[in-house]
């Protein structure tokens, strides 16, 4: 039952960026069911408040903070809000991200900066302010959202692939820098997951069938399956795991 002392998040305070839908929303609900108090951040207030409502229905306490991770003031203020609201910060899931499509030959500087600022700078700034708050409590766990695109090349997605490779690199460096301080840093690498981003890409039956066929398991993933991996990496069950990029990909990268 949520909130009991034998649940993995009992007494923990978690911060989720990009928590307004999809994987972020599913993770907020998973954290809440596990007994954690959750702060959800994102730019879309209506969707963020909806996530908070769902987390509360799942049995946890939750609050929303409107913010843009690509702005350092917002990244800092989100952490300050979590500590002010719930007294501490134990877990963070840096999930905010945007997609980018198009061949390298057609890439623009403005598109590069837009996607890099959210997908990479947002993770950097978030970790920069999350870690000191966790250190005040003596320990913590951070999980960043990378992607199978952070493991392989994908023609037509050059800028996005570059950002996800960068997230994996930042995760490994942060894990090394904070390992002896008691903060573990990992990332999850999903393949295609049933989210708004996936719906924009796979916008017809043929594309959906093709995407399913790309996964040896025979289907695309569900946000709840990624959320389960995030909860595991934050929990004490993963106490000896840091610096890893955990594939949640239905075998996508195996062939």
PDB file of N, CA, C and O in Angstrom, residues 3 8 13 24-25 41 67 75 79 81 87 89 107 128 130 149 179 203 211 217 221 224 226 232 240:
ATOM      1  N   UNK A   3       2.724   4.556   0.798  1.00  0.00           N
ATOM      2  CA  UNK A   3       3.010   5.230   2.036  1.00  0.00           C
ATOM      3  C   UNK A   3       3.474   4.324   3.156  1.00  0.00           C
ATOM      4  O   UNK A   3       3.867   4.812   4.202  1.00  0.00           O
ATOM      5  N   UNK A   8       9.334   1.366  -1.760  1.00  0.00           N
ATOM      6  CA  UNK A   8      10.665   1.911  -2.072  1.00  0.00           C
ATOM      7  C   UNK A   8      10.787   3.414  -1.967  1.00  0.00           C
ATOM      8  O   UNK A   8      11.888   3.926  -1.828  1.00  0.00           O
ATOM      9  N   UNK A  13      11.337  12.432  -1.221  1.00  0.00           N
ATOM     10  CA  UNK A  13      10.813  13.565  -1.987  1.00  0.00           C
ATOM     11  C   UNK A  13      11.463  13.534  -3.364  1.00  0.00           C
ATOM     12  O   UNK A  13      12.693  13.477  -3.477  1.00  0.00           O
ATOM     13  N   UNK A  24       7.011  11.208 -17.974  1.00  0.00           N
ATOM     14  CA  UNK A  24       7.085  11.991 -16.739  1.00  0.00           C
ATOM     15  C   UNK A  24       5.849  11.818 -15.881  1.00  0.00           C
ATOM     16  O   UNK A  24       5.942  11.654 -14.664  1.00  0.00           O
ATOM     17  N   UNK A  25       4.686  11.851 -16.511  1.00  0.00           N
ATOM     18  CA  UNK A  25       3.436  11.668 -15.763  1.00  0.00           C
ATOM     19  C   UNK A  25       3.351  10.265 -15.178  1.00  0.00           C
ATOM     20  O   UNK A  25       2.985  10.095 -14.014  1.00  0.00           O
ATOM     21  N   UNK A  41       7.454  19.409 -12.572  1.00  0.00           N
ATOM     22  CA  UNK A  41       7.737  20.669 -13.248  1.00  0.00           C
ATOM     23  C   UNK A  41       7.523  20.519 -14.747  1.00  0.00           C
ATOM     24  O   UNK A  41       7.585  19.424 -15.301  1.00  0.00           O
ATOM     25  N   UNK A  67       7.901  25.740 -14.835  1.00  0.00           N
ATOM     26  CA  UNK A  67       9.263  26.148 -15.109  1.00  0.00           C
ATOM     27  C   UNK A  67       9.796  25.619 -16.426  1.00  0.00           C
ATOM     28  O   UNK A  67       9.257  24.673 -16.997  1.00  0.00           O
ATOM     29  N   UNK A  75      15.458  26.209 -13.090  1.00  0.00           N
ATOM     30  CA  UNK A  75      16.020  24.951 -12.580  1.00  0.00           C
ATOM     31  C   UNK A  75      16.302  25.053 -11.087  1.00  0.00           C
ATOM     32  O   UNK A  75      16.012  24.129 -10.310  1.00  0.00           O
ATOM     33  N   UNK A  79      14.023  23.311  -7.555  1.00  0.00           N
ATOM     34  CA  UNK A  79      14.617  22.610  -6.415  1.00  0.00           C
ATOM     35  C   UNK A  79      14.244  23.304  -5.111  1.00  0.00           C
ATOM     36  O   UNK A  79      13.845  22.656  -4.130  1.00  0.00           O
ATOM     37  N   UNK A  81      11.679  25.099  -4.535  1.00  0.00           N
ATOM     38  CA  UNK A  81      10.253  24.861  -4.293  1.00  0.00           C
ATOM     39  C   UNK A  81      10.039  23.498  -3.652  1.00  0.00           C
ATOM     40  O   UNK A  81       9.266  23.364  -2.688  1.00  0.00           O
ATOM     41  N   UNK A  87      10.467  19.747   2.404  1.00  0.00           N
ATOM     42  CA  UNK A  87      11.512  19.681   3.416  1.00  0.00           C
ATOM     43  C   UNK A  87      12.851  19.109   2.994  1.00  0.00           C
ATOM     44  O   UNK A  87      13.832  19.221   3.729  1.00  0.00           O
ATOM     45  N   UNK A  89      15.117  16.934  -0.657  1.00  0.00           N
ATOM     46  CA  UNK A  89      15.074  16.359  -1.996  1.00  0.00           C
ATOM     47  C   UNK A  89      15.925  15.099  -1.995  1.00  0.00           C
ATOM     48  O   UNK A  89      17.098  15.126  -1.618  1.00  0.00           O
ATOM     49  N   UNK A 107      19.771  21.136 -41.178  1.00  0.00           N
ATOM     50  CA  UNK A 107      19.738  21.624 -39.799  1.00  0.00           C
ATOM     51  C   UNK A 107      19.993  23.122 -39.750  1.00  0.00           C
ATOM     52  O   UNK A 107      20.776  23.669 -40.532  1.00  0.00           O
ATOM     53  N   UNK A 128      22.896  20.351 -11.613  1.00  0.00           N
ATOM     54  CA  UNK A 128      23.733  21.321 -10.889  1.00  0.00           C
ATOM     55  C   UNK A 128      23.064  21.780  -9.603  1.00  0.00           C
ATOM     56  O   UNK A 128      23.738  21.956  -8.574  1.00  0.00           O
ATOM     57  N   UNK A 130      20.158  20.211  -8.236  1.00  0.00           N
ATOM     58  CA  UNK A 130      19.593  19.087  -7.476  1.00  0.00           C
ATOM     59  C   UNK A 130      20.609  18.476  -6.527  1.00  0.00           C
ATOM     60  O   UNK A 130      20.287  18.154  -5.366  1.00  0.00           O
ATOM     61  N   UNK A 149      18.528   6.601 -29.042  1.00  0.00           N
ATOM     62  CA  UNK A 149      19.251   7.532 -29.917  1.00  0.00           C
ATOM     63  C   UNK A 149      20.559   7.992 -29.294  1.00  0.00           C
ATOM     64  O   UNK A 149      21.403   8.588 -29.978  1.00  0.00           O
ATOM     65  N   UNK A 179      29.862  10.193  -6.838  1.00  0.00           N
ATOM     66  CA  UNK A 179      29.756   8.824  -6.316  1.00  0.00           C
ATOM     67  C   UNK A 179      30.131   8.734  -4.833  1.00  0.00           C
ATOM     68  O   UNK A 179      29.424   8.116  -4.037  1.00  0.00           O
ATOM     69  N   UNK A 203       2.208   8.947 -37.130  1.00  0.00           N
ATOM     70  CA  UNK A 203       0.891   9.562 -37.255  1.00  0.00           C
ATOM     71  C   UNK A 203      -0.059   8.830 -38.195  1.00  0.00           C
ATOM     72  O   UNK A 203      -1.086   9.365 -38.593  1.00  0.00           O
ATOM     73  N   UNK A 211       7.046   0.884 -36.774  1.00  0.00           N
ATOM     74  CA  UNK A 211       7.741   1.106 -35.513  1.00  0.00           C
ATOM     75  C   UNK A 211       7.648  -0.119 -34.609  1.00  0.00           C
ATOM     76  O   UNK A 211       8.626  -0.496 -33.956  1.00  0.00           O
ATOM     77  N   UNK A 217      10.568  -7.374 -29.520  1.00  0.00           N
ATOM     78  CA  UNK A 217       9.501  -7.814 -28.624  1.00  0.00           C
ATOM     79  C   UNK A 217       8.126  -7.728 -29.295  1.00  0.00           C
ATOM     80  O   UNK A 217       7.153  -8.274 -28.811  1.00  0.00           O
ATOM     81  N   UNK A 221       6.793   0.480 -26.491  1.00  0.00           N
ATOM     82  CA  UNK A 221       6.665   0.423 -25.044  1.00  0.00           C
ATOM     83  C   UNK A 221       5.584   1.320 -24.483  1.00  0.00           C
ATOM     84  O   UNK A 221       5.012   2.170 -25.181  1.00  0.00           O
ATOM     85  N   UNK A 224       4.515   3.476 -18.510  1.00  0.00           N
ATOM     86  CA  UNK A 224       4.628   2.827 -17.208  1.00  0.00           C
ATOM     87  C   UNK A 224       5.824   1.889 -17.126  1.00  0.00           C
ATOM     88  O   UNK A 224       6.375   1.662 -16.032  1.00  0.00           O
ATOM     89  N   UNK A 226       8.753   2.424 -18.591  1.00  0.00           N
ATOM     90  CA  UNK A 226       9.922   3.266 -18.330  1.00  0.00           C
ATOM     91  C   UNK A 226       9.893   3.757 -16.888  1.00  0.00           C
ATOM     92  O   UNK A 226      10.916   3.786 -16.198  1.00  0.00           O
ATOM     93  N   UNK A 232      13.085   1.853 -10.058  1.00  0.00           N
ATOM     94  CA  UNK A 232      14.127   0.906  -9.649  1.00  0.00           C
ATOM     95  C   UNK A 232      15.465   1.606  -9.460  1.00  0.00           C
ATOM     96  O   UNK A 232      16.144   1.427  -8.444  1.00  0.00           O
ATOM     97  N   UNK A 240      23.922  -0.148  -5.723  1.00  0.00           N
ATOM     98  CA  UNK A 240      25.287  -0.324  -6.233  1.00  0.00           C
ATOM     99  C   UNK A 240      25.362  -0.019  -7.734  1.00  0.00           C
ATOM    100  O   UNK A 240      26.289  -0.421  -8.420  1.00  0.00           O
TER     101      UNK A 240
END
